[in-house]
CSV table of C-alpha atoms and ligand atoms in Angstrom, one decimal:
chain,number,residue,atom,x,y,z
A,12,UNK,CA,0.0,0.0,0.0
A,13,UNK,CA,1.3,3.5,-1.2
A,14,UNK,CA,0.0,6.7,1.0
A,15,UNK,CA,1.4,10.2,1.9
A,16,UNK,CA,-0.1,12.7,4.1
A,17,UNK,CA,-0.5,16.2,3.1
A,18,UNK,CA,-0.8,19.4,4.2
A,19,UNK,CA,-3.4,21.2,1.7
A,20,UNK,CA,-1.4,24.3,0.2
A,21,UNK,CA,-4.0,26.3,-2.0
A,22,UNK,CA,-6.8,26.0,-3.4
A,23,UNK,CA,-7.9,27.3,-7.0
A,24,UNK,CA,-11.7,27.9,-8.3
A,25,UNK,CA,-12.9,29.5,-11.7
A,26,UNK,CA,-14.8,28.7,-14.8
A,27,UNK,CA,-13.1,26.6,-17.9
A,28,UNK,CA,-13.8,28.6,-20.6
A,29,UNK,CA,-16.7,27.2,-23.0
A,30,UNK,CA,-15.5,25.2,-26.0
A,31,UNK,CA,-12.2,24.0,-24.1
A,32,UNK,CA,-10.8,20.6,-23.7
A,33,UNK,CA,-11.7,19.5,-19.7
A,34,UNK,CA,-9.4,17.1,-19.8
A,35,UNK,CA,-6.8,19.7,-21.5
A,36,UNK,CA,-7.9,22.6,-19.4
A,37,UNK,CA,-7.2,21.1,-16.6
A,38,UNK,CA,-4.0,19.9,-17.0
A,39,UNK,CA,-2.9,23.7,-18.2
A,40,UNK,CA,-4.5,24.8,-15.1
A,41,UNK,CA,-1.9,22.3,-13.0
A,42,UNK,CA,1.1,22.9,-15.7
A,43,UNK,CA,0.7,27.3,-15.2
A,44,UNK,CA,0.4,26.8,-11.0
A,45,UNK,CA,2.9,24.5,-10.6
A,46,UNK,CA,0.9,21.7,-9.0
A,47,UNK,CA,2.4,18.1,-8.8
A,48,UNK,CA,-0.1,16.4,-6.5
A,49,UNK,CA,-4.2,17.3,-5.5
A,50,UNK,CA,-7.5,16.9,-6.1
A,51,UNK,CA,-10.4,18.2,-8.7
A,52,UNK,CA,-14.1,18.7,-8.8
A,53,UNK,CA,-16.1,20.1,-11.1
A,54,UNK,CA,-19.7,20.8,-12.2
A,55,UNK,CA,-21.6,22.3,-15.2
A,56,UNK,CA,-22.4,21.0,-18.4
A,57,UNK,CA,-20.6,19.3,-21.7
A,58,UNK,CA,-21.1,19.9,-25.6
A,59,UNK,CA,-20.2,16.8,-25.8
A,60,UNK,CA,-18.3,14.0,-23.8
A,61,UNK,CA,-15.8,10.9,-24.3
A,62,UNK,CA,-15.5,8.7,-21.5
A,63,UNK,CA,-13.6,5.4,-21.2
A,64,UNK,CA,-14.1,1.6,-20.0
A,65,UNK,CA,-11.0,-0.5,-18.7
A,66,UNK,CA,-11.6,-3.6,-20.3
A,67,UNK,CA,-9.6,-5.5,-17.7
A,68,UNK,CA,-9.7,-8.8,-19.3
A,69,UNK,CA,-8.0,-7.1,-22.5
A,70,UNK,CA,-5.9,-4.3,-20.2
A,71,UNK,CA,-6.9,-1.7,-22.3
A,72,UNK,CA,-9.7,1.2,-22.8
A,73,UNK,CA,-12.7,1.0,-24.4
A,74,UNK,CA,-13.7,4.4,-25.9
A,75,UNK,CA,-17.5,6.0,-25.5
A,76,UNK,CA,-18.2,8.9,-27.6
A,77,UNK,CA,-21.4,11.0,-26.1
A,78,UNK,CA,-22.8,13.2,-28.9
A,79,UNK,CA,-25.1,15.8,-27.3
A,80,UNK,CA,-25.8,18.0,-24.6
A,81,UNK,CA,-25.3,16.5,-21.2
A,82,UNK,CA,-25.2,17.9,-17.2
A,83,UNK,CA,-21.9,17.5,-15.6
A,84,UNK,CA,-23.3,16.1,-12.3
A,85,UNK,CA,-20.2,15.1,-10.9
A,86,UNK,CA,-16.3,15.1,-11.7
A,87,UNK,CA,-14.0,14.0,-9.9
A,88,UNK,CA,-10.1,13.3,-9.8
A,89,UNK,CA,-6.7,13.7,-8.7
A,90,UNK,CA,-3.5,15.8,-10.0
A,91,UNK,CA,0.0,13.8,-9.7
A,92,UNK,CA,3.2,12.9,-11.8
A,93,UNK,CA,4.0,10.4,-14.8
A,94,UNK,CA,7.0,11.5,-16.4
A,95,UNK,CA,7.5,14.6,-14.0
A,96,UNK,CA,4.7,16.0,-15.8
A,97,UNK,CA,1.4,17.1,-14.1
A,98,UNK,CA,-0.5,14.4,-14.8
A,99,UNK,CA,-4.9,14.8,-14.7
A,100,UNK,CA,-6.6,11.3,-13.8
A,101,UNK,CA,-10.8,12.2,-14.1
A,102,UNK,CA,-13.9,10.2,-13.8
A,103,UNK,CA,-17.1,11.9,-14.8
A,104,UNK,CA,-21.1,11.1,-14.3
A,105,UNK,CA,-23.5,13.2,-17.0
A,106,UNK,CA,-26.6,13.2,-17.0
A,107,UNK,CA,-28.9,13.8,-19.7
A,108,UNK,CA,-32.1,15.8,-20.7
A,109,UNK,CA,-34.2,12.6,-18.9
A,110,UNK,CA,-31.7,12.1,-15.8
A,111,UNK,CA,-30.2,9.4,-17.4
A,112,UNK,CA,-26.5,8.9,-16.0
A,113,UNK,CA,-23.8,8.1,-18.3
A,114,UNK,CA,-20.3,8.1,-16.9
A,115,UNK,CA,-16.5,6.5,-17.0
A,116,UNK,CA,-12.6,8.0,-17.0
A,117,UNK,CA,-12.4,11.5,-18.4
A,118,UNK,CA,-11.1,11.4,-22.0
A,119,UNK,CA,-9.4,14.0,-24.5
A,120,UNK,CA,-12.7,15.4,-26.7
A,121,UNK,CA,-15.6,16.4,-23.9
A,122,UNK,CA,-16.0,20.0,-24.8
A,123,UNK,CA,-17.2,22.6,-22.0
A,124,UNK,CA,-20.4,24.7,-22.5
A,125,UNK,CA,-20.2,25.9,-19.0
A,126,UNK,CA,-17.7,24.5,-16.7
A,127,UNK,CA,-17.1,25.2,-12.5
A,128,UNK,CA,-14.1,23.3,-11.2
A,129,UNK,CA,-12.0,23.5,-7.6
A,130,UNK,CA,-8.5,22.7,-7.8
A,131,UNK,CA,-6.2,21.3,-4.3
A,132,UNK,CA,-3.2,21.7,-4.4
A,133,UNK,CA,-1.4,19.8,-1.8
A,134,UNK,CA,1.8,20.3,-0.1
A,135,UNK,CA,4.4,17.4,0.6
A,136,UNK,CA,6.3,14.6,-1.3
A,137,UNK,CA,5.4,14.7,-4.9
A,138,UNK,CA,3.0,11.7,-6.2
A,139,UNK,CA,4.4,9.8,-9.2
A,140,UNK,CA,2.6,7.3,-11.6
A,141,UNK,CA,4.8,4.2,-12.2
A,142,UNK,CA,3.5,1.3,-14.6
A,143,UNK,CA,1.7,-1.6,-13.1
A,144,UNK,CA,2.0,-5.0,-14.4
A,145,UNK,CA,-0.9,-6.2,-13.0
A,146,UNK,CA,-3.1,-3.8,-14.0
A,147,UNK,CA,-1.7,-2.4,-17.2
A,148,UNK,CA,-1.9,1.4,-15.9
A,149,UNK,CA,0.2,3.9,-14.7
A,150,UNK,CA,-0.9,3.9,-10.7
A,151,UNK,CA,0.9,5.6,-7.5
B,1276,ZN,ZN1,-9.7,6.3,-14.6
């Protein structure tokens, strides 16, 4: 088991603006603060979405692209290092026009119509991603 205790240094909260990348938003948001390890939330609503599946039989994603309009109900997710880069690891539940839920891991192509996130930014020994044979992922 792998844990560290932090102190939380600062926290960050603003809108992405409308038409961004989350998933590319957020990790500029880490990159221009400097921020190697903390959390994320955010709430609002997507243009459009693409989640993944871990297939774990196969060790490898399964892509879902969401065309439409869908409520951000919840994300969630952490900030740490793979390759001494900030690295943004985000799962995500939308909800659409009937309050169906759709969800999975935060992918490259879910575009913001209106987007309300709070960053943590934590304070203490940097946490790295290191490849996992058993799982096929980079985990801390
Ligand atoms: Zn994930």
């Amino acid at each position: 088991m792998k844990e560290n205790v932090y102190a939380e240094e600062k926290i960050y909260m603003g809108r992405l603006p409308q038409g961004s990348d989350i998933l590319v938003s957020l990790g500029e948001i880490a990159k221009k603060n400097g921020i190697k390890t903390g959390q994320i939330q955010m709430i609002g609503a997507v243009q459009c979405a693409v989640v993944g599946y871990y297939d774990q039989d196969n060790m490898a994603y399964k892509t879902l692209k969401l065309e439409g309009h869908y409520e951000v109900l919840c994300l969630t997710g952490n900030i740490s290092l793979k390759d001494e880069e900030p690295f943004i690891h985000a799962h995500v539940v939308l909800g659409d026009d009937k309050g169906i839920c759709y969800g999975g891991h935060l992918m490259e192509g879910t575009r913001v119509f209106a987007g309300e996130y709070i960053v943590r930014a934590f304070a203490g020994e940097e946490m790295k991603r290191v490849f996992d044979e058993k799982t096929g992922l980079y985990l801390w």
